Amino acid sequence: MSSFIIEGGHLLQGTITPQGAKNEALEVICATLLTDDEVIIRNIPDIRDVKNLIQLLQDIGVKVRKLTDNDYSFQADSLNLSYLESDDFVNCCAELRGSVMMIGPLLARMGKAVITKPGGDKIGRRRLDTHFLGFEKLGAKFSHIEGRDVYEITAKQLKGTFMLLDEASVTGTANIIMAAVFAKGTTTIYNAACEPYIQQLCQMLNQMGARISGVGSNLLTIDGVKTLYGTDHKILPDMIEVGSFIGMAAMCGDGIRIKDVAIRHLGIIPDAFRKLGVRIKTEGDDLFIPRQKHYEIQSFIDGTIMTLADAPWPGLTPDLLSVLIVVATQARGSVLFHQKMFESRLFFVDKLIDMGAQIILCDPHRAVVVGHDRKITLRGGRMTSPDIRAGIALLIAAMSAKGTSRIDNIEQIDRGYEHIEARLNALGAKITRSTR
């Protein structure tokens, strides 16, 4: 297990460029299974979850060529069908949450997929019902394989239908879209997730010959086709990393430019930080966050305490609440955070309280932060990263803290952030990776 040793209190300055979007990468890489032709995907982030998914595709027979550090070629013209049903394949899928999005393409193209519960963050219940209900609507059958704790999903021919999703699941929507592109007839998906990464997946599939309309809305119509072809696709900048860098700049920046962020795809993320008083300047497709000695949390128009809550797109992504909480610890004023979508994501605030933050954890879903207004500096300490997003939030807190901190289990951070210590050290941070 690796750790970060962070010497806090150093101001960061300079320019940083966000990596390609992790969540989009997992979706579009799985979509390469839908064609025999070569598919080129550019701006793939060099992070653990994505590399593990690429290795899994190679294991099942996909030809993968690394064109540059972040550009890859995929060709799924000779899949190993026996390996797809093996215990080795199922065990690998169980270690990687992104592998769940292989089910839709495999079911559509091969008529069969085997699935067990995939791994990932320990942040509460992440059910797969939406995926399975969507596949059943398309005509797939499920059977439990005794003694292996896996399910086999089969369909000779998926058939288009109307479906109303029980929740706007991003991965569920992506999986159902990829299955439906080969379904006979027309599929209509209502209450579909409409995040920019879903839009990117749909646009890529349309470039490959799919017929998807309603892209960007929560009502998608998919006319089934018989064949998809190759394409060349570029992944968006990671909006979660952009938000993380905004938070970092607010806490310990001395003027930081975040370059090429695809501003129109950030939604309300910049405004969420502005509600905490963070000044953000838009310059072309860059964001510049100047040094602020003080930033003050806004209140609602009627004077009541500000509340920030997560919601499906175009609402505030739950992946940034951890970072926003850290930023609020040094603001002037108080704010209520309401984490609605996961049960355990706020439990990391105990570590911030140990560092001196004033936070009241009301219940598993709500926390009140009383900002220090920089009058009391967080103090360094030893902590463990429970998940990707809490990990980066703790790293930001440690960089702003007085003294030296140690964060264990940084493999969680590596799952979502590319070469993070090298990139932050280039701005003036003092972060060392330790394997002891």
Short mmCIF file of C-alpha atoms in Angstrom, two decimals:
data_model
loop_
_atom_site.label_atom_id
_atom_site.label_comp_id
_atom_site.label_asym_id
_atom_site.label_seq_id
_atom_site.Cartn_x
_atom_site.Cartn_y
_atom_site.Cartn_z
CA MET A 1 0.00 0.00 0.00
CA SER A 2 1.35 3.42 -0.98
CA SER A 3 1.03 6.73 0.85
CA PHE A 4 1.45 10.44 0.21
CA ILE A 5 3.59 12.52 2.54
CA ILE A 6 2.45 16.14 2.23
CA GLU A 7 4.29 19.16 3.55
CA GLY A 8 1.50 21.68 3.94
CA GLY A 9 1.43 25.45 3.74
CA HIS A 10 2.99 25.97 0.30
CA LEU A 11 1.19 28.30 -2.12
CA LEU A 12 0.65 26.91 -5.61
CA GLN A 13 1.02 28.94 -8.78
CA GLY A 14 1.00 28.27 -12.50
CA THR A 15 -0.99 26.42 -15.15
CA ILE A 16 -2.46 22.94 -15.04
CA THR A 17 -4.36 21.04 -17.74
CA PRO A 18 -7.09 18.54 -16.81
CA GLN A 19 -6.83 14.95 -17.92
CA GLY A 20 -9.36 13.22 -20.12
CA ALA A 21 -12.62 12.33 -18.38
CA LYS A 22 -12.44 9.04 -16.51
CA ASN A 23 -16.18 8.30 -16.68
CA GLU A 24 -16.38 8.99 -20.40
CA ALA A 25 -13.29 6.88 -21.03
CA LEU A 26 -14.83 3.82 -19.34
CA GLU A 27 -17.97 4.16 -21.46
CA VAL A 28 -16.42 4.74 -24.88
CA ILE A 29 -13.70 2.10 -24.40
CA CYS A 30 -16.44 -0.47 -23.75
CA ALA A 31 -18.26 0.77 -26.87
CA THR A 32 -15.31 -0.40 -29.02
CA LEU A 33 -16.66 -3.94 -28.47
CA LEU A 34 -19.58 -3.12 -30.78
CA THR A 35 -17.61 -3.27 -34.05
CA ASP A 36 -15.01 -5.33 -35.89
CA ASP A 37 -13.45 -2.12 -37.20
CA GLU A 38 -10.63 -0.10 -35.66
CA VAL A 39 -11.71 2.61 -33.24
CA ILE A 40 -9.27 5.33 -32.17
CA ILE A 41 -9.88 7.08 -28.86
CA ARG A 42 -7.86 10.13 -27.92
CA ASN A 43 -7.19 11.89 -24.60
CA ILE A 44 -7.57 8.71 -22.52
CA PRO A 45 -6.45 9.40 -18.93
CA ASP A 46 -3.46 7.41 -17.67
CA ILE A 47 -5.15 6.19 -14.48
CA ARG A 48 -5.52 2.81 -12.82
CA ASP A 49 -9.22 2.14 -13.48
CA VAL A 50 -8.86 2.90 -17.19
CA LYS A 51 -5.63 0.91 -17.58
CA ASN A 52 -7.25 -2.07 -15.87
CA LEU A 53 -10.23 -1.89 -18.24
CA ILE A 54 -7.92 -1.71 -21.27
CA GLN A 55 -6.04 -4.76 -19.97
CA LEU A 56 -9.34 -6.59 -19.51
CA LEU A 57 -10.26 -5.88 -23.13
CA GLN A 58 -6.89 -7.21 -24.24
CA ASP A 59 -7.48 -10.35 -22.20
CA ILE A 60 -10.71 -11.06 -24.08
CA GLY A 61 -8.99 -10.64 -27.44
CA VAL A 62 -9.28 -6.95 -28.33
CA LYS A 63 -6.26 -5.72 -30.28
CA VAL A 64 -4.96 -2.61 -28.50
CA ARG A 65 -2.23 -0.31 -29.77
CA LYS A 66 -0.89 2.65 -27.80
CA LEU A 67 -0.45 5.48 -30.31
CA THR A 68 0.71 8.16 -27.84
CA ASP A 69 0.66 8.50 -24.05
CA ASN A 70 -3.09 9.16 -24.15
CA ASP A 71 -4.26 7.94 -27.58
CA TYR A 72 -5.15 4.29 -28.27
CA SER A 73 -6.40 2.13 -31.11
CA PHE A 74 -8.90 -0.68 -30.39
CA GLN A 75 -10.06 -3.47 -32.71
CA ALA A 76 -12.46 -6.10 -31.41
CA ASP A 77 -12.55 -8.37 -34.48
CA SER A 78 -11.53 -11.61 -32.75
CA LEU A 79 -12.94 -12.02 -29.24
CA ASN A 80 -12.13 -15.03 -27.08
CA LEU A 81 -15.65 -16.27 -26.31
CA SER A 82 -14.51 -19.09 -24.02
CA TYR A 83 -12.55 -16.64 -21.83
CA LEU A 84 -15.65 -14.42 -21.56
CA GLU A 85 -17.34 -17.27 -19.66
CA SER A 86 -14.35 -18.21 -17.50
CA ASP A 87 -13.91 -17.72 -13.77
CA ASP A 88 -10.77 -15.64 -14.47
CA PHE A 89 -12.79 -13.14 -16.50
CA VAL A 90 -15.57 -12.97 -13.90
CA ASN A 91 -13.03 -12.43 -11.09
CA CYS A 92 -11.35 -9.61 -13.03
CA CYS A 93 -14.72 -7.93 -13.59
CA ALA A 94 -15.45 -8.16 -9.87
CA GLU A 95 -12.37 -6.02 -9.18
CA LEU A 96 -13.33 -3.22 -11.58
CA ARG A 97 -16.59 -1.31 -11.48
CA GLY A 98 -16.20 0.01 -15.02
CA SER A 99 -16.40 -3.55 -16.33
CA VAL A 100 -20.17 -3.48 -15.82
CA MET A 101 -20.43 -1.40 -19.00
CA MET A 102 -19.12 -4.33 -21.03
CA ILE A 103 -22.42 -6.15 -20.51
CA GLY A 104 -24.45 -4.04 -22.95
CA PRO A 105 -21.99 -4.32 -25.86
CA LEU A 106 -21.38 -8.05 -25.29
CA LEU A 107 -25.09 -8.79 -25.01
CA ALA A 108 -25.85 -6.80 -28.17
CA ARG A 109 -23.06 -8.28 -30.25
CA MET A 110 -22.58 -11.79 -28.85
CA GLY A 111 -26.02 -12.47 -27.41
CA LYS A 112 -24.55 -13.41 -24.05
CA ALA A 113 -22.74 -11.92 -21.06
CA VAL A 114 -21.72 -13.19 -17.62
CA ILE A 115 -21.72 -10.79 -14.69
CA THR A 116 -20.94 -10.69 -10.99
CA LYS A 117 -21.11 -7.71 -8.66
CA PRO A 118 -18.31 -5.35 -9.78
CA GLY A 119 -15.89 -3.60 -7.44
CA GLY A 120 -15.13 0.10 -6.94
CA ASP A 121 -15.55 2.76 -4.27
CA LYS A 122 -16.88 1.88 -0.83
CA ILE A 123 -19.30 4.81 -0.75
CA GLY A 124 -22.58 3.09 -0.12
CA ARG A 125 -25.04 1.13 -2.19
CA ARG A 126 -24.57 1.31 -5.95
CA ARG A 127 -27.23 -1.02 -7.25
CA LEU A 128 -27.34 -2.43 -10.77
CA ASP A 129 -31.11 -2.85 -11.00
CA THR A 130 -31.45 -0.13 -13.64
CA HIS A 131 -29.03 -1.98 -15.94
CA PHE A 132 -30.80 -5.33 -15.53
CA LEU A 133 -34.34 -3.94 -15.83
CA GLY A 134 -33.32 -2.20 -19.05
CA PHE A 135 -31.85 -5.39 -20.52
CA GLU A 136 -35.01 -7.30 -19.54
CA LYS A 137 -37.16 -4.69 -21.29
CA LEU A 138 -35.09 -5.34 -24.41
CA GLY A 139 -35.83 -9.06 -24.13
CA ALA A 140 -32.80 -10.45 -22.29
CA LYS A 141 -33.12 -13.42 -19.91
CA PHE A 142 -31.24 -13.85 -16.62
CA SER A 143 -30.22 -17.08 -14.97
CA HIS A 144 -28.16 -17.64 -11.81
CA ILE A 145 -25.26 -20.06 -12.22
CA GLU A 146 -25.14 -22.17 -9.07
CA GLY A 147 -21.79 -22.45 -7.32
CA ARG A 148 -20.22 -19.47 -9.10
CA ASP A 149 -22.28 -16.55 -7.71
CA VAL A 150 -22.65 -15.12 -11.22
CA TYR A 151 -25.52 -14.40 -13.57
CA GLU A 152 -25.71 -15.31 -17.23
CA ILE A 153 -27.57 -12.85 -19.45
CA THR A 154 -28.72 -14.09 -22.85
CA ALA A 155 -30.72 -12.79 -25.81
CA LYS A 156 -30.93 -14.24 -29.31
CA GLN A 157 -32.28 -10.95 -30.60
CA LEU A 158 -32.85 -7.83 -28.53
CA LYS A 159 -36.06 -6.00 -29.44
CA GLY A 160 -36.71 -2.28 -29.23
CA THR A 161 -39.25 -1.05 -26.72
CA PHE A 162 -40.28 1.90 -24.56
CA MET A 163 -38.80 2.04 -21.08
CA LEU A 164 -39.02 4.47 -18.17
CA LEU A 165 -35.86 4.11 -16.08
CA ASP A 166 -36.39 3.86 -12.32
CA GLU A 167 -33.48 6.28 -11.85
CA ALA A 168 -31.31 8.40 -14.14
CA SER A 169 -28.31 6.10 -13.72
CA VAL A 170 -25.33 7.20 -15.81
CA THR A 171 -23.76 3.77 -16.18
CA GLY A 172 -27.20 2.18 -16.53
CA THR A 173 -28.13 4.57 -19.33
CA ALA A 174 -24.80 3.98 -21.08
CA ASN A 175 -25.19 0.21 -20.85
CA ILE A 176 -28.76 0.22 -22.16
CA ILE A 177 -27.83 2.54 -25.04
CA MET A 178 -25.01 0.23 -26.12
CA ALA A 179 -27.32 -2.78 -25.99
CA ALA A 180 -30.14 -1.02 -27.83
CA VAL A 181 -28.10 0.09 -30.87
CA PHE A 182 -28.42 -3.46 -32.29
CA ALA A 183 -31.98 -4.11 -31.05
CA LYS A 184 -34.60 -4.77 -33.70
CA GLY A 185 -36.91 -1.78 -34.06
CA THR A 186 -37.01 1.40 -31.98
CA THR A 187 -36.03 1.81 -28.35
CA THR A 188 -37.20 4.82 -26.35
CA ILE A 189 -35.46 5.55 -23.05
CA TYR A 190 -37.22 8.04 -20.75
CA ASN A 191 -35.55 9.42 -17.60
CA ALA A 192 -32.22 8.74 -19.26
CA ALA A 193 -29.10 10.28 -17.75
CA CYS A 194 -27.95 13.20 -19.91
CA GLU A 195 -24.47 14.01 -18.54
CA PRO A 196 -21.93 15.32 -21.08
CA TYR A 197 -20.26 11.89 -21.03
CA ILE A 198 -23.51 10.20 -22.09
CA GLN A 199 -23.80 12.81 -24.84
CA GLN A 200 -20.24 12.01 -25.94
CA LEU A 201 -21.00 8.27 -26.02
CA CYS A 202 -24.09 8.88 -28.17
CA GLN A 203 -22.18 11.14 -30.54
CA MET A 204 -19.42 8.55 -30.90
CA LEU A 205 -21.95 5.77 -31.58
CA ASN A 206 -23.71 7.96 -34.17
CA GLN A 207 -20.35 8.52 -35.87
CA MET A 208 -20.03 4.73 -35.97
CA GLY A 209 -23.42 4.38 -37.72
CA ALA A 210 -25.90 4.24 -34.83
CA ARG A 211 -29.16 6.19 -35.02
CA ILE A 212 -29.66 7.92 -31.69
CA SER A 213 -31.76 11.07 -31.35
CA GLY A 214 -32.60 13.27 -28.36
CA VAL A 215 -28.95 13.49 -27.35
CA GLY A 216 -28.55 15.91 -24.42
CA SER A 217 -32.09 15.34 -23.15
CA ASN A 218 -33.58 12.73 -20.83
CA LEU A 219 -35.61 11.20 -23.68
CA LEU A 220 -33.52 9.15 -26.09
CA THR A 221 -34.77 7.37 -29.20
CA ILE A 222 -32.61 4.63 -30.71
CA ASP A 223 -33.42 3.05 -34.08
CA GLY A 224 -31.60 -0.27 -34.22
CA VAL A 225 -28.98 -0.94 -36.89
CA LYS A 226 -27.24 -4.14 -37.97
CA THR A 227 -23.63 -2.95 -38.10
CA LEU A 228 -21.38 -0.30 -36.59
CA TYR A 229 -18.11 0.94 -38.07
CA GLY A 230 -14.85 2.45 -36.90
CA THR A 231 -14.36 6.06 -35.83
CA ASP A 232 -11.93 8.53 -34.27
CA HIS A 233 -13.15 10.02 -30.97
CA LYS A 234 -11.68 12.53 -28.51
CA ILE A 235 -12.61 12.42 -24.80
CA LEU A 236 -13.66 15.59 -22.99
CA PRO A 237 -11.59 17.10 -20.15
CA ASP A 238 -12.57 15.59 -16.80
CA MET A 239 -15.03 18.00 -15.17
CA ILE A 240 -14.44 16.39 -11.75
CA GLU A 241 -10.73 17.09 -12.02
CA VAL A 242 -11.50 20.66 -13.13
CA GLY A 243 -13.64 21.09 -10.01
CA SER A 244 -10.93 19.56 -7.84
CA PHE A 245 -8.41 22.05 -9.20
CA ILE A 246 -10.79 24.96 -8.55
CA GLY A 247 -11.02 23.82 -4.93
CA MET A 248 -7.25 23.43 -4.70
CA ALA A 249 -6.73 26.92 -6.11
CA ALA A 250 -9.19 28.41 -3.60
CA MET A 251 -7.53 26.71 -0.63
CA CYS A 252 -3.84 27.07 -1.42
CA GLY A 253 -3.42 28.81 -4.76
CA ASP A 254 -1.52 31.98 -5.53
CA GLY A 255 -3.05 32.37 -8.98
CA ILE A 256 -3.78 29.17 -10.89
CA ARG A 257 -4.90 28.79 -14.50
CA ILE A 258 -6.83 25.63 -15.42
CA LYS A 259 -6.36 25.28 -19.15
CA ASP A 260 -8.70 23.94 -21.85
CA VAL A 261 -11.57 22.92 -19.56
CA ALA A 262 -14.42 22.72 -22.13
CA ILE A 263 -16.39 25.35 -20.20
CA ARG A 264 -19.74 24.66 -21.86
CA HIS A 265 -19.63 21.10 -20.52
CA LEU A 266 -18.99 22.07 -16.87
CA GLY A 267 -22.63 22.82 -16.08
CA ILE A 268 -23.10 24.49 -12.69
CA ILE A 269 -19.77 23.36 -11.24
CA PRO A 270 -18.13 26.83 -11.37
CA ASP A 271 -21.26 28.41 -9.87
CA ALA A 272 -21.20 25.96 -6.94
CA PHE A 273 -17.74 27.27 -6.00
CA ARG A 274 -18.86 30.85 -6.57
CA LYS A 275 -21.62 30.26 -3.99
CA LEU A 276 -18.82 29.62 -1.50
CA GLY A 277 -17.28 32.97 -2.47
CA VAL A 278 -14.55 31.66 -4.77
CA ARG A 279 -13.67 34.07 -7.58
CA ILE A 280 -13.35 32.37 -10.97
CA LYS A 281 -12.42 34.22 -14.14
CA THR A 282 -13.34 32.79 -17.53
CA GLU A 283 -10.68 33.51 -20.17
CA GLY A 284 -11.45 31.80 -23.46
CA ASP A 285 -11.70 28.09 -22.60
CA ASP A 286 -9.53 28.54 -19.50
CA LEU A 287 -10.44 29.25 -15.89
CA PHE A 288 -8.24 31.49 -13.76
CA ILE A 289 -8.59 31.45 -9.97
CA PRO A 290 -6.73 34.34 -8.31
CA ARG A 291 -5.37 34.27 -4.76
CA GLN A 292 -8.07 35.17 -2.23
CA LYS A 293 -7.22 35.98 1.37
CA HIS A 294 -10.91 35.64 2.22
CA TYR A 295 -13.96 34.22 0.48
CA GLU A 296 -17.48 34.48 1.87
CA ILE A 297 -20.30 31.96 1.54
CA GLN A 298 -23.42 33.42 -0.03
CA SER A 299 -26.85 33.10 1.54
CA PHE A 300 -30.15 32.60 -0.21
CA ILE A 301 -32.11 35.68 -1.27
CA ASP A 302 -34.27 35.50 1.87
CA GLY A 303 -31.16 35.43 4.07
CA THR A 304 -31.33 31.74 5.01
CA ILE A 305 -28.22 29.54 5.18
CA MET A 306 -26.82 28.34 1.88
CA THR A 307 -27.48 24.67 1.03
CA LEU A 308 -25.55 22.75 -1.60
CA ALA A 309 -27.05 19.42 -2.66
CA ASP A 310 -26.12 16.88 -5.30
CA ALA A 311 -28.53 15.89 -8.07
CA PRO A 312 -28.49 14.14 -11.46
CA TRP A 313 -27.21 16.27 -14.34
CA PRO A 314 -27.67 19.17 -14.90
CA GLY A 315 -27.62 19.34 -11.10
CA LEU A 316 -24.45 19.32 -9.02
CA THR A 317 -22.42 16.14 -9.35
CA PRO A 318 -21.99 14.19 -6.09
CA ASP A 319 -18.35 13.60 -7.02
CA LEU A 320 -17.46 17.18 -6.04
CA LEU A 321 -19.21 17.52 -2.68
CA SER A 322 -16.10 16.26 -0.86
CA VAL A 323 -13.96 19.00 -2.42
CA LEU A 324 -16.60 21.68 -1.79
CA ILE A 325 -16.74 20.67 1.88
CA VAL A 326 -12.98 21.15 2.22
CA VAL A 327 -13.18 24.57 0.54
CA ALA A 328 -15.98 25.60 2.90
CA THR A 329 -13.81 24.90 5.97
CA GLN A 330 -11.78 28.07 5.27
CA ALA A 331 -14.62 30.27 4.02
CA ARG A 332 -16.40 33.01 5.95
CA GLY A 333 -19.85 31.79 6.93
CA SER A 334 -21.72 28.50 7.17
CA VAL A 335 -23.20 26.09 4.63
CA LEU A 336 -25.28 22.92 4.73
CA PHE A 337 -24.21 20.08 2.41
CA HIS A 338 -26.85 17.53 1.51
CA GLN A 339 -25.49 14.34 -0.06
CA LYS A 340 -28.60 12.62 -1.41
CA MET A 341 -27.27 9.95 -3.72
CA PHE A 342 -24.90 7.80 -1.60
CA GLU A 343 -25.07 6.67 2.01
CA SER A 344 -21.43 6.81 3.11
CA ARG A 345 -19.76 9.62 1.22
CA LEU A 346 -19.83 12.13 4.08
CA PHE A 347 -18.14 9.90 6.64
CA PHE A 348 -14.71 11.21 5.58
CA VAL A 349 -15.49 14.51 7.36
CA ASP A 350 -14.33 12.89 10.62
CA LYS A 351 -10.81 13.20 9.22
CA LEU A 352 -11.35 16.90 8.54
CA ILE A 353 -12.66 17.37 12.08
CA ASP A 354 -9.47 15.74 13.36
CA MET A 355 -7.56 18.36 11.33
CA GLY A 356 -9.45 21.16 13.14
CA ALA A 357 -12.39 21.78 10.80
CA GLN A 358 -15.71 22.83 12.33
CA ILE A 359 -18.19 20.39 10.85
CA ILE A 360 -21.42 19.00 12.28
CA LEU A 361 -22.29 15.64 10.72
CA CYS A 362 -26.07 15.67 11.12
CA ASP A 363 -26.65 12.20 9.64
CA PRO A 364 -25.14 10.08 6.81
CA HIS A 365 -26.50 12.53 4.24
CA ARG A 366 -26.12 16.02 5.76
CA ALA A 367 -23.25 18.05 7.18
CA VAL A 368 -22.99 21.68 8.29
CA VAL A 369 -19.62 23.38 7.80
CA VAL A 370 -18.78 26.47 9.85
CA GLY A 371 -15.96 28.20 8.01
CA HIS A 372 -12.77 29.39 9.78
CA ASP A 373 -12.31 32.42 7.46
CA ARG A 374 -8.61 31.39 7.43
CA LYS A 375 -8.30 32.46 11.07
CA ILE A 376 -7.62 28.87 12.11
CA THR A 377 -5.44 26.79 9.80
CA LEU A 378 -6.11 23.09 9.43
CA ARG A 379 -3.40 20.95 11.04
CA GLY A 380 -1.64 18.06 9.42
CA GLY A 381 -2.36 14.49 10.41
CA ARG A 382 -2.46 10.88 9.33
CA MET A 383 -5.48 9.66 7.41
CA THR A 384 -6.64 7.02 4.93
CA SER A 385 -8.33 7.65 1.60
CA PRO A 386 -11.72 5.87 1.61
CA ASP A 387 -12.58 6.58 -2.03
CA ILE A 388 -11.37 8.54 -5.05
CA ARG A 389 -13.13 11.83 -4.35
CA ALA A 390 -12.64 11.91 -0.59
CA GLY A 391 -9.00 11.10 -1.29
CA ILE A 392 -8.44 14.17 -3.45
CA ALA A 393 -10.36 16.31 -0.93
CA LEU A 394 -8.09 15.12 1.87
CA LEU A 395 -5.05 15.82 -0.33
CA ILE A 396 -6.25 19.41 -0.85
CA ALA A 397 -6.85 19.78 2.89
CA ALA A 398 -3.36 18.46 3.65
CA MET A 399 -1.72 20.87 1.16
CA SER A 400 -3.39 23.80 2.92
CA ALA A 401 -2.71 22.50 6.44
CA LYS A 402 0.00 23.45 8.90
CA GLY A 403 2.62 20.73 9.28
CA THR A 404 3.10 17.37 7.58
CA SER A 405 0.32 14.94 6.71
CA ARG A 406 0.28 11.32 5.59
CA ILE A 407 -2.52 9.86 3.44
CA ASP A 408 -2.60 6.07 3.17
CA ASN A 409 -4.40 3.94 0.57
CA ILE A 410 -3.64 6.44 -2.19
CA GLU A 411 -4.33 3.71 -4.73
CA GLN A 412 -7.87 5.06 -4.47
CA ILE A 413 -6.66 8.49 -5.63
CA ASP A 414 -4.64 6.87 -8.43
CA ARG A 415 -7.87 5.33 -9.73
CA GLY A 416 -9.13 8.76 -10.74
CA TYR A 417 -6.23 11.23 -11.01
CA GLU A 418 -3.36 10.97 -13.46
CA HIS A 419 0.18 11.41 -12.03
CA ILE A 420 -1.35 13.75 -9.48
CA GLU A 421 1.65 14.38 -7.24
CA ALA A 422 3.96 15.23 -10.17
CA ARG A 423 1.42 17.66 -11.62
CA LEU A 424 0.79 19.39 -8.28
CA ASN A 425 4.49 19.49 -7.38
CA ALA A 426 5.06 21.35 -10.65
CA LEU A 427 2.84 24.10 -9.22
CA GLY A 428 4.80 24.28 -5.96
CA ALA A 429 3.27 21.53 -3.80
CA LYS A 430 5.50 19.30 -1.66
CA ILE A 431 4.11 15.78 -2.07
CA THR A 432 6.19 12.61 -1.81
CA ARG A 433 4.99 9.10 -2.62
CA SER A 434 6.02 6.45 -0.11
CA THR A 435 5.67 2.66 -0.38
CA ARG A 436 6.65 1.96 3.23
#
